[in-house]
PDB file of C-alpha atoms in Angstrom:
ATOM      1  CA  UNK A   1     111.960-184.941  36.099  1.00 53.00           C
ATOM      2  CA  UNK A   2     111.327-184.886  32.234  1.00 56.00           C
ATOM      3  CA  UNK A   3     114.094-181.932  32.211  1.00 62.00           C
ATOM      4  CA  UNK A   4     116.502-184.064  33.846  1.00 88.00           C
ATOM      5  CA  UNK A   5     116.566-186.651  31.299  1.00 91.00           C
ATOM      6  CA  UNK A   6     116.773-183.901  28.338  1.00 92.00           C
ATOM      7  CA  UNK A   7     119.552-182.440  29.858  1.00 94.00           C
ATOM      8  CA  UNK A   8     121.127-185.738  30.451  1.00 95.00           C
ATOM      9  CA  UNK A   9     121.566-186.097  26.480  1.00 97.00           C
ATOM     10  CA  UNK A  10     121.902-182.586  25.608  1.00 96.00           C
ATOM     11  CA  UNK A  11     125.612-182.616  25.067  1.00 97.00           C
ATOM     12  CA  UNK A  12     125.558-185.692  23.223  1.00 98.00           C
ATOM     13  CA  UNK A  13     122.482-183.932  21.041  1.00 97.00           C
ATOM     14  CA  UNK A  14     125.145-180.904  20.311  1.00 97.00           C
ATOM     15  CA  UNK A  15     128.127-183.639  19.485  1.00 97.00           C
ATOM     16  CA  UNK A  16     125.749-185.316  17.068  1.00 97.00           C
ATOM     17  CA  UNK A  17     124.830-182.177  15.673  1.00 96.00           C
ATOM     18  CA  UNK A  18     128.443-180.800  15.221  1.00 95.00           C
ATOM     19  CA  UNK A  19     129.525-184.206  13.405  1.00 94.00           C
ATOM     20  CA  UNK A  20     126.179-184.417  10.823  1.00 93.00           C
ATOM     21  CA  UNK A  21     125.453-180.817   9.824  1.00 84.00           C
ATOM     22  CA  UNK A  22     123.037-181.768   7.366  1.00 91.00           C
ATOM     23  CA  UNK A  23     119.605-182.939   7.597  1.00 94.00           C
ATOM     24  CA  UNK A  24     119.498-186.447   6.975  1.00 93.00           C
ATOM     25  CA  UNK A  25     120.646-190.182   7.785  1.00 94.00           C
ATOM     26  CA  UNK A  26     124.087-190.398   8.717  1.00 95.00           C
ATOM     27  CA  UNK A  27     125.865-193.761   8.738  1.00 94.00           C
ATOM     28  CA  UNK A  28     128.706-193.801  11.341  1.00 96.00           C
ATOM     29  CA  UNK A  29     132.067-194.788  10.726  1.00 95.00           C
ATOM     30  CA  UNK A  30     131.240-197.106  13.765  1.00 96.00           C
ATOM     31  CA  UNK A  31     129.490-200.412  12.636  1.00 93.00           C
ATOM     32  CA  UNK A  32     125.968-200.662  13.914  1.00 95.00           C
ATOM     33  CA  UNK A  33     125.670-196.873  14.998  1.00 97.00           C
ATOM     34  CA  UNK A  34     123.836-193.975  12.803  1.00 97.00           C
ATOM     35  CA  UNK A  35     122.677-190.850  13.511  1.00 97.00           C
ATOM     36  CA  UNK A  36     119.644-189.244  12.320  1.00 97.00           C
ATOM     37  CA  UNK A  37     118.878-185.575  11.960  1.00 97.00           C
ATOM     38  CA  UNK A  38     115.533-183.608  10.731  1.00 96.00           C
ATOM     39  CA  UNK A  39     114.659-179.872  10.417  1.00 96.00           C
ATOM     40  CA  UNK A  40     111.543-180.009  10.147  1.00 95.00           C
ATOM     41  CA  UNK A  41     108.239-182.489  11.243  1.00 95.00           C
ATOM     42  CA  UNK A  42     108.085-185.309   8.656  1.00 92.00           C
ATOM     43  CA  UNK A  43     105.275-186.857   6.899  1.00 86.00           C
ATOM     44  CA  UNK A  44     104.154-190.488   8.487  1.00 86.00           C
ATOM     45  CA  UNK A  45     106.393-193.183   6.712  1.00 84.00           C
ATOM     46  CA  UNK A  46     105.733-196.479   6.600  1.00 83.00           C
ATOM     47  CA  UNK A  47     108.607-198.826   7.495  1.00 84.00           C
ATOM     48  CA  UNK A  48     110.051-201.800   9.573  1.00 82.00           C
ATOM     49  CA  UNK A  49     112.397-201.446  12.463  1.00 84.00           C
ATOM     50  CA  UNK A  50     114.610-203.884  13.351  1.00 84.00           C
ATOM     51  CA  UNK A  51     116.336-205.576  16.326  1.00 89.00           C
ATOM     52  CA  UNK A  52     117.693-202.263  17.274  1.00 94.00           C
ATOM     53  CA  UNK A  53     117.840-199.163  20.517  1.00 97.00           C
ATOM     54  CA  UNK A  54     116.696-195.749  19.396  1.00 97.00           C
ATOM     55  CA  UNK A  55     117.744-192.945  21.537  1.00 98.00           C
ATOM     56  CA  UNK A  56     116.032-189.423  21.081  1.00 98.00           C
ATOM     57  CA  UNK A  57     118.573-186.642  21.916  1.00 98.00           C
ATOM     58  CA  UNK A  58     116.486-183.579  20.755  1.00 98.00           C
ATOM     59  CA  UNK A  59     112.857-183.551  19.493  1.00 97.00           C
ATOM     60  CA  UNK A  60     109.983-186.098  19.326  1.00 97.00           C
ATOM     61  CA  UNK A  61     109.154-188.819  16.926  1.00 97.00           C
ATOM     62  CA  UNK A  62     105.738-190.460  16.737  1.00 96.00           C
ATOM     63  CA  UNK A  63     105.159-194.226  16.064  1.00 93.00           C
ATOM     64  CA  UNK A  64     101.723-196.010  15.286  1.00 89.00           C
ATOM     65  CA  UNK A  65     101.669-199.954  15.440  1.00 81.00           C
ATOM     66  CA  UNK A  66      98.380-201.556  15.104  1.00 70.00           C
ATOM     67  CA  UNK A  67      96.334-198.479  15.924  1.00 73.00           C
ATOM     68  CA  UNK A  68      98.376-197.568  19.074  1.00 84.00           C
ATOM     69  CA  UNK A  69     100.183-194.318  18.725  1.00 91.00           C
ATOM     70  CA  UNK A  70     103.619-194.084  21.029  1.00 93.00           C
ATOM     71  CA  UNK A  71     105.782-190.969  21.361  1.00 96.00           C
ATOM     72  CA  UNK A  72     109.275-190.853  22.041  1.00 97.00           C
ATOM     73  CA  UNK A  73     110.793-187.514  23.419  1.00 97.00           C
ATOM     74  CA  UNK A  74     114.311-186.253  24.208  1.00 97.00           C
ATOM     75  CA  UNK A  75     115.913-188.092  26.876  1.00 97.00           C
ATOM     76  CA  UNK A  76     114.105-191.333  25.938  1.00 97.00           C
ATOM     77  CA  UNK A  77     114.932-194.414  24.431  1.00 98.00           C
ATOM     78  CA  UNK A  78     112.867-196.995  22.388  1.00 97.00           C
ATOM     79  CA  UNK A  79     113.804-200.822  22.090  1.00 95.00           C
ATOM     80  CA  UNK A  80     112.498-203.014  19.345  1.00 91.00           C
ATOM     81  CA  UNK A  81     113.153-206.635  19.364  1.00 83.00           C
ATOM     82  CA  UNK A  82     111.543-207.878  16.099  1.00 75.00           C
ATOM     83  CA  UNK A  83     111.273-206.496  12.378  1.00 77.00           C
ATOM     84  CA  UNK A  84     108.237-204.460  13.433  1.00 76.00           C
ATOM     85  CA  UNK A  85     105.974-202.834  10.491  1.00 79.00           C
ATOM     86  CA  UNK A  86     105.019-199.565  11.471  1.00 84.00           C
ATOM     87  CA  UNK A  87     104.304-195.963  10.691  1.00 87.00           C
ATOM     88  CA  UNK A  88     106.534-193.556  12.057  1.00 92.00           C
ATOM     89  CA  UNK A  89     107.539-189.892  11.653  1.00 93.00           C
ATOM     90  CA  UNK A  90     109.008-187.089  13.384  1.00 96.00           C
ATOM     91  CA  UNK A  91     106.664-184.497  15.157  1.00 96.00           C
ATOM     92  CA  UNK A  92     109.048-182.079  16.840  1.00 96.00           C
ATOM     93  CA  UNK A  93     111.703-180.256  14.813  1.00 97.00           C
ATOM     94  CA  UNK A  94     112.696-177.185  13.269  1.00 96.00           C
ATOM     95  CA  UNK A  95     115.666-175.298  11.836  1.00 93.00           C
ATOM     96  CA  UNK A  96     116.823-173.820  14.769  1.00 94.00           C
ATOM     97  CA  UNK A  97     115.953-176.841  16.965  1.00 96.00           C
ATOM     98  CA  UNK A  98     116.080-179.934  14.879  1.00 97.00           C
ATOM     99  CA  UNK A  99     115.561-183.579  15.855  1.00 98.00           C
ATOM    100  CA  UNK A 100     118.199-185.385  16.904  1.00 98.00           C
ATOM    101  CA  UNK A 101     118.271-188.987  17.133  1.00 98.00           C
ATOM    102  CA  UNK A 102     120.879-192.144  17.581  1.00 98.00           C
ATOM    103  CA  UNK A 103     120.217-195.681  16.399  1.00 97.00           C
ATOM    104  CA  UNK A 104     122.190-198.565  17.333  1.00 98.00           C
ATOM    105  CA  UNK A 105     121.514-202.002  15.967  1.00 95.00           C
ATOM    106  CA  UNK A 106     121.880-205.161  18.556  1.00 94.00           C
ATOM    107  CA  UNK A 107     122.912-208.399  17.515  1.00 91.00           C
ATOM    108  CA  UNK A 108     120.524-211.343  18.730  1.00 86.00           C
ATOM    109  CA  UNK A 109     123.739-213.908  19.230  1.00 85.00           C
ATOM    110  CA  UNK A 110     125.597-211.013  21.599  1.00 92.00           C
ATOM    111  CA  UNK A 111     122.184-210.992  23.747  1.00 90.00           C
ATOM    112  CA  UNK A 112     121.651-214.459  23.883  1.00 86.00           C
ATOM    113  CA  UNK A 113     125.341-215.222  25.076  1.00 88.00           C
ATOM    114  CA  UNK A 114     125.315-211.995  27.568  1.00 93.00           C
ATOM    115  CA  UNK A 115     122.119-213.193  28.735  1.00 89.00           C
ATOM    116  CA  UNK A 116     123.490-216.430  29.656  1.00 86.00           C
ATOM    117  CA  UNK A 117     126.810-214.700  31.230  1.00 91.00           C
ATOM    118  CA  UNK A 118     124.182-212.708  33.626  1.00 91.00           C
ATOM    119  CA  UNK A 119     122.733-215.834  34.676  1.00 86.00           C
ATOM    120  CA  UNK A 120     119.078-213.985  34.429  1.00 83.00           C
ATOM    121  CA  UNK A 121     116.041-215.683  35.467  1.00 77.00           C
ATOM    122  CA  UNK A 122     113.778-217.534  32.468  1.00 73.00           C
ATOM    123  CA  UNK A 123     110.794-215.532  32.168  1.00 68.00           C
ATOM    124  CA  UNK A 124     107.297-217.245  32.970  1.00 65.00           C
ATOM    125  CA  UNK A 125     105.920-218.830  29.707  1.00 60.00           C
ATOM    126  CA  UNK A 126     102.630-217.198  30.335  1.00 52.00           C
ATOM    127  CA  UNK A 127     103.703-213.769  30.481  1.00 54.00           C
ATOM    128  CA  UNK A 128     103.521-211.732  27.212  1.00 53.00           C
ATOM    129  CA  UNK A 129     105.741-208.666  26.821  1.00 56.00           C
ATOM    130  CA  UNK A 130     105.180-206.111  23.507  1.00 66.00           C
ATOM    131  CA  UNK A 131     108.626-206.413  21.467  1.00 73.00           C
ATOM    132  CA  UNK A 132     108.668-202.372  21.395  1.00 87.00           C
ATOM    133  CA  UNK A 133     109.527-200.436  24.436  1.00 91.00           C
ATOM    134  CA  UNK A 134     109.811-196.993  25.789  1.00 95.00           C
ATOM    135  CA  UNK A 135     111.391-195.544  28.852  1.00 96.00           C
ATOM    136  CA  UNK A 136     113.432-192.565  29.852  1.00 96.00           C
ATOM    137  CA  UNK A 137     117.319-192.809  29.554  1.00 97.00           C
ATOM    138  CA  UNK A 138     119.741-193.203  32.557  1.00 95.00           C
ATOM    139  CA  UNK A 139     123.650-191.606  33.095  1.00 95.00           C
ATOM    140  CA  UNK A 140     125.259-195.052  32.629  1.00 96.00           C
ATOM    141  CA  UNK A 141     123.223-195.621  29.256  1.00 97.00           C
ATOM    142  CA  UNK A 142     124.137-192.022  28.296  1.00 97.00           C
ATOM    143  CA  UNK A 143     127.601-192.474  28.967  1.00 97.00           C
ATOM    144  CA  UNK A 144     128.024-195.484  27.367  1.00 98.00           C
ATOM    145  CA  UNK A 145     126.302-194.215  23.946  1.00 98.00           C
ATOM    146  CA  UNK A 146     128.682-190.791  24.286  1.00 97.00           C
ATOM    147  CA  UNK A 147     131.834-193.209  24.295  1.00 98.00           C
ATOM    148  CA  UNK A 148     130.672-195.162  21.442  1.00 98.00           C
ATOM    149  CA  UNK A 149     129.804-192.005  19.577  1.00 97.00           C
ATOM    150  CA  UNK A 150     133.512-190.923  20.396  1.00 97.00           C
ATOM    151  CA  UNK A 151     134.698-193.798  18.112  1.00 97.00           C
ATOM    152  CA  UNK A 152     133.811-191.920  15.434  1.00 95.00           C
ATOM    153  CA  UNK A 153     136.546-189.950  15.749  1.00 93.00           C
ATOM    154  CA  UNK A 154     139.395-192.502  16.957  1.00 94.00           C
ATOM    155  CA  UNK A 155     139.803-194.656  13.952  1.00 93.00           C
ATOM    156  CA  UNK A 156     142.656-196.289  16.224  1.00 94.00           C
ATOM    157  CA  UNK A 157     140.918-197.809  19.113  1.00 95.00           C
ATOM    158  CA  UNK A 158     137.408-197.936  16.608  1.00 95.00           C
ATOM    159  CA  UNK A 159     137.496-201.811  15.973  1.00 93.00           C
ATOM    160  CA  UNK A 160     138.636-203.107  19.217  1.00 96.00           C
ATOM    161  CA  UNK A 161     136.732-200.852  21.565  1.00 97.00           C
ATOM    162  CA  UNK A 162     133.510-200.764  19.791  1.00 97.00           C
ATOM    163  CA  UNK A 163     132.422-204.407  20.482  1.00 96.00           C
ATOM    164  CA  UNK A 164     133.464-203.814  24.267  1.00 97.00           C
ATOM    165  CA  UNK A 165     130.916-200.863  24.321  1.00 98.00           C
ATOM    166  CA  UNK A 166     127.981-202.529  22.453  1.00 97.00           C
ATOM    167  CA  UNK A 167     128.022-205.611  25.020  1.00 97.00           C
ATOM    168  CA  UNK A 168     127.740-202.705  27.664  1.00 98.00           C
ATOM    169  CA  UNK A 169     125.150-201.381  26.365  1.00 98.00           C
ATOM    170  CA  UNK A 170     123.448-204.965  26.107  1.00 97.00           C
ATOM    171  CA  UNK A 171     124.228-205.604  29.480  1.00 97.00           C
ATOM    172  CA  UNK A 172     122.765-202.257  30.506  1.00 97.00           C
ATOM    173  CA  UNK A 173     119.583-202.972  28.826  1.00 96.00           C
ATOM    174  CA  UNK A 174     119.466-206.396  30.238  1.00 95.00           C
ATOM    175  CA  UNK A 175     119.354-204.769  34.105  1.00 94.00           C
ATOM    176  CA  UNK A 176     117.711-201.441  33.088  1.00 93.00           C
ATOM    177  CA  UNK A 177     114.051-200.692  32.245  1.00 93.00           C
ATOM    178  CA  UNK A 178     113.939-202.667  29.211  1.00 93.00           C
ATOM    179  CA  UNK A 179     114.847-205.931  30.844  1.00 90.00           C
ATOM    180  CA  UNK A 180     111.600-207.698  30.234  1.00 85.00           C
ATOM    181  CA  UNK A 181     111.448-207.180  26.824  1.00 86.00           C
ATOM    182  CA  UNK A 182     114.854-208.025  25.959  1.00 87.00           C
ATOM    183  CA  UNK A 183     115.186-211.138  28.506  1.00 86.00           C
ATOM    184  CA  UNK A 184     112.093-212.498  26.733  1.00 80.00           C
ATOM    185  CA  UNK A 185     113.856-212.584  23.539  1.00 78.00           C
ATOM    186  CA  UNK A 186     117.233-214.081  24.973  1.00 77.00           C
ATOM    187  CA  UNK A 187     115.646-217.234  26.298  1.00 74.00           C
ATOM    188  CA  UNK A 188     115.580-219.746  23.334  1.00 57.00           C
ATOM    189  CA  UNK A 189     112.452-222.303  23.396  1.00 55.00           C
ATOM    190  CA  UNK A 190     110.247-218.971  24.524  1.00 65.00           C
ATOM    191  CA  UNK A 191     107.312-218.325  22.549  1.00 70.00           C
ATOM    192  CA  UNK A 192     108.897-214.954  21.305  1.00 70.00           C
ATOM    193  CA  UNK A 193     111.943-216.956  20.360  1.00 73.00           C
ATOM    194  CA  UNK A 194     109.636-219.135  18.120  1.00 82.00           C
ATOM    195  CA  UNK A 195     108.341-215.769  16.674  1.00 83.00           C
ATOM    196  CA  UNK A 196     111.874-214.713  15.980  1.00 79.00           C
ATOM    197  CA  UNK A 197     112.393-217.415  13.953  1.00 83.00           C
ATOM    198  CA  UNK A 198     109.139-217.154  12.217  1.00 88.00           C
ATOM    199  CA  UNK A 199     109.479-213.591  11.359  1.00 86.00           C
ATOM    200  CA  UNK A 200     113.136-214.420   9.762  1.00 82.00           C
ATOM    201  CA  UNK A 201     111.922-216.839   7.601  1.00 88.00           C
ATOM    202  CA  UNK A 202     109.358-214.633   6.637  1.00 88.00           C
ATOM    203  CA  UNK A 203     111.499-212.005   5.689  1.00 83.00           C
ATOM    204  CA  UNK A 204     113.439-214.601   2.940  1.00 85.00           C
ATOM    205  CA  UNK A 205     110.290-216.015   1.855  1.00 88.00           C
ATOM    206  CA  UNK A 206     108.058-213.452   1.623  1.00 86.00           C
ATOM    207  CA  UNK A 207     107.319-213.649  -2.130  1.00 86.00           C
ATOM    208  CA  UNK A 208     106.304-217.183  -2.242  1.00 86.00           C
ATOM    209  CA  UNK A 209     102.947-218.662  -1.488  1.00 85.00           C
ATOM    210  CA  UNK A 210     102.858-219.037   2.244  1.00 86.00           C
ATOM    211  CA  UNK A 211      99.892-220.736   4.574  1.00 88.00           C
ATOM    212  CA  UNK A 212      99.901-219.641   8.131  1.00 89.00           C
ATOM    213  CA  UNK A 213      99.568-223.106   9.254  1.00 90.00           C
ATOM    214  CA  UNK A 214     102.661-224.017   7.425  1.00 89.00           C
ATOM    215  CA  UNK A 215     104.442-221.232   9.242  1.00 90.00           C
ATOM    216  CA  UNK A 216     103.637-222.533  12.535  1.00 92.00           C
ATOM    217  CA  UNK A 217     104.670-225.702  12.181  1.00 92.00           C
ATOM    218  CA  UNK A 218     108.181-224.333  10.760  1.00 90.00           C
ATOM    219  CA  UNK A 219     108.258-222.814  14.457  1.00 88.00           C
ATOM    220  CA  UNK A 220     106.696-226.150  16.121  1.00 89.00           C
ATOM    221  CA  UNK A 221     103.603-224.109  17.480  1.00 91.00           C
ATOM    222  CA  UNK A 222     100.161-224.687  17.385  1.00 92.00           C
ATOM    223  CA  UNK A 223      97.988-222.806  14.317  1.00 91.00           C
ATOM    224  CA  UNK A 224      96.127-220.940  17.510  1.00 91.00           C
ATOM    225  CA  UNK A 225      99.256-220.410  19.585  1.00 90.00           C
ATOM    226  CA  UNK A 226     101.173-219.061  16.958  1.00 91.00           C
ATOM    227  CA  UNK A 227      98.567-216.482  15.804  1.00 91.00           C
ATOM    228  CA  UNK A 228      98.067-215.462  19.506  1.00 88.00           C
ATOM    229  CA  UNK A 229     101.748-215.086  19.938  1.00 85.00           C
ATOM    230  CA  UNK A 230     102.771-213.411  17.059  1.00 87.00           C
ATOM    231  CA  UNK A 231     100.001-210.814  17.668  1.00 83.00           C
ATOM    232  CA  UNK A 232     100.848-210.157  21.169  1.00 76.00           C
ATOM    233  CA  UNK A 233     104.822-209.826  20.080  1.00 74.00           C
ATOM    234  CA  UNK A 234     104.804-208.101  16.513  1.00 77.00           C
ATOM    235  CA  UNK A 235     101.120-206.213  17.015  1.00 74.00           C
ATOM    236  CA  UNK A 236     100.136-207.445  14.034  1.00 82.00           C
ATOM    237  CA  UNK A 237      98.487-210.905  12.742  1.00 88.00           C
ATOM    238  CA  UNK A 238     101.190-213.134  10.570  1.00 91.00           C
ATOM    239  CA  UNK A 239      98.706-212.598   7.480  1.00 90.00           C
ATOM    240  CA  UNK A 240      98.907-208.617   7.693  1.00 88.00           C
ATOM    241  CA  UNK A 241     102.585-208.805   8.454  1.00 88.00           C
ATOM    242  CA  UNK A 242     103.282-210.662   5.376  1.00 91.00           C
ATOM    243  CA  UNK A 243     100.938-208.161   3.532  1.00 91.00           C
ATOM    244  CA  UNK A 244     103.013-205.431   4.841  1.00 89.00           C
ATOM    245  CA  UNK A 245     106.493-207.201   3.882  1.00 90.00           C
ATOM    246  CA  UNK A 246     105.255-207.316   0.489  1.00 93.00           C
ATOM    247  CA  UNK A 247     103.665-203.881  -0.271  1.00 93.00           C
ATOM    248  CA  UNK A 248     106.697-202.178   1.491  1.00 90.00           C
ATOM    249  CA  UNK A 249     108.953-204.314  -1.428  1.00 91.00           C
ATOM    250  CA  UNK A 250     106.783-203.481  -4.092  1.00 94.00           C
ATOM    251  CA  UNK A 251     106.960-199.581  -3.112  1.00 92.00           C
ATOM    252  CA  UNK A 252     110.901-199.996  -3.198  1.00 89.00           C
ATOM    253  CA  UNK A 253     110.631-201.947  -6.629  1.00 92.00           C
ATOM    254  CA  UNK A 254     108.813-199.157  -7.810  1.00 93.00           C
ATOM    255  CA  UNK A 255     110.496-196.315  -6.555  1.00 89.00           C
ATOM    256  CA  UNK A 256     114.210-197.430  -6.925  1.00 88.00           C
ATOM    257  CA  UNK A 257     113.860-200.051  -9.761  1.00 90.00           C
ATOM    258  CA  UNK A 258     111.188-198.169 -12.099  1.00 92.00           C
ATOM    259  CA  UNK A 259     108.923-200.973 -11.837  1.00 94.00           C
ATOM    260  CA  UNK A 260     105.160-199.961 -12.854  1.00 94.00           C
ATOM    261  CA  UNK A 261     102.368-201.473 -10.525  1.00 95.00           C
ATOM    262  CA  UNK A 262     101.527-204.683 -12.614  1.00 94.00           C
ATOM    263  CA  UNK A 263     105.417-205.527 -12.334  1.00 95.00           C
ATOM    264  CA  UNK A 264     106.028-204.891  -8.803  1.00 95.00           C
ATOM    265  CA  UNK A 265     102.858-206.935  -7.886  1.00 94.00           C
ATOM    266  CA  UNK A 266     104.016-210.128  -9.657  1.00 93.00           C
ATOM    267  CA  UNK A 267     107.628-209.788  -8.285  1.00 92.00           C
ATOM    268  CA  UNK A 268     106.189-209.846  -4.489  1.00 93.00           C
ATOM    269  CA  UNK A 269     103.899-212.548  -5.118  1.00 90.00           C
ATOM    270  CA  UNK A 270     100.305-211.154  -5.910  1.00 92.00           C
ATOM    271  CA  UNK A 271      98.361-212.891  -8.636  1.00 88.00           C
ATOM    272  CA  UNK A 272      95.766-210.334  -8.804  1.00 92.00           C
ATOM    273  CA  UNK A 273      96.920-206.547  -9.988  1.00 92.00           C
ATOM    274  CA  UNK A 274      93.516-205.230  -8.517  1.00 94.00           C
ATOM    275  CA  UNK A 275      93.777-206.929  -5.323  1.00 95.00           C
ATOM    276  CA  UNK A 276      97.347-205.333  -5.065  1.00 95.00           C
ATOM    277  CA  UNK A 277      96.114-201.957  -5.698  1.00 95.00           C
ATOM    278  CA  UNK A 278      93.516-202.200  -3.175  1.00 95.00           C
ATOM    279  CA  UNK A 279      95.782-203.590  -0.538  1.00 94.00           C
ATOM    280  CA  UNK A 280      98.378-200.685  -1.370  1.00 94.00           C
ATOM    281  CA  UNK A 281      96.189-197.787  -1.377  1.00 94.00           C
ATOM    282  CA  UNK A 282      94.829-199.466   2.008  1.00 90.00           C
ATOM    283  CA  UNK A 283      98.164-199.417   3.625  1.00 89.00           C
ATOM    284  CA  UNK A 284      99.948-196.367   2.293  1.00 89.00           C
ATOM    285  CA  UNK A 285      96.545-193.847   1.748  1.00 88.00           C
ATOM    286  CA  UNK A 286      97.148-193.491  -2.108  1.00 91.00           C
ATOM    287  CA  UNK A 287      97.478-195.852  -5.146  1.00 94.00           C
ATOM    288  CA  UNK A 288     100.352-196.961  -6.265  1.00 94.00           C
ATOM    289  CA  UNK A 289     101.051-194.771  -9.216  1.00 93.00           C
ATOM    290  CA  UNK A 290     100.282-191.673  -7.072  1.00 93.00           C
ATOM    291  CA  UNK A 291     102.040-192.609  -4.179  1.00 91.00           C
ATOM    292  CA  UNK A 292     105.380-193.259  -6.218  1.00 92.00           C
ATOM    293  CA  UNK A 293     104.649-189.939  -7.278  1.00 89.00           C
ATOM    294  CA  UNK A 294     104.357-188.012  -4.135  1.00 85.00           C
ATOM    295  CA  UNK A 295     107.603-190.188  -2.826  1.00 83.00           C
ATOM    296  CA  UNK A 296     109.557-188.476  -5.780  1.00 80.00           C
ATOM    297  CA  UNK A 297     108.424-185.142  -5.189  1.00 77.00           C
ATOM    298  CA  UNK A 298     108.791-185.165  -1.571  1.00 65.00           C
TER     299      UNK A 298
END
């Protein structure tokens, strides 16, 4: 059965390789679509996955989130419904058989609209669904992704057809194995919807001092309920999520803008450089200066 799923996506993998001849990340001419090629296994990378559908066409990727290890291999799809801090790396790839992946960014409003049009049943309030799900692809979704990728070569039809195919993809997700995860996101008033709002607010305000109780009040939840649902949907606590956002931003400031550790720690809201260094080392495995040196050499 596994071979069947791999065979299903093999033609699309070959087309992507013909289009993207070099290892790396390739933005498509089609908005919200990107292709990802790796010719060798990669080092574990701390990153944040947004609301999106990732499809592995060839090779294998490993994802670690809150001490849970997940694998996504050829013929499988991974849906992420929140901005999740996690560790990701390609584990199966070579020069002759590279890792090939596609990523489609999903639109929250389109999901809400489509769920309403389909008249889907509202999920039970007490049910808890994780914000990341991995399932085998099917022929219908493979065909839709193939047609979306084909618009890379058709500028005349790209703008008019891409939104229609994106909606088809959302419909297939809402009625396929990812349905439970995505349906929960679609219903305003559910705990997951409130966590989406909290995460969105955190992303733009993480540099300022934040009390978790204040954040719970913003989304009209009690502090205890907020912590419980945040943990169940993002895989981490609100405080750890906030720390990860700050440390990721500090890392980018040092790597891209040339800030030193003291400058970066202040930019992202740390009052104590020593605390920043300790938490940075705990997350990334090395002190700031050594980590940035490693990244520049890799």
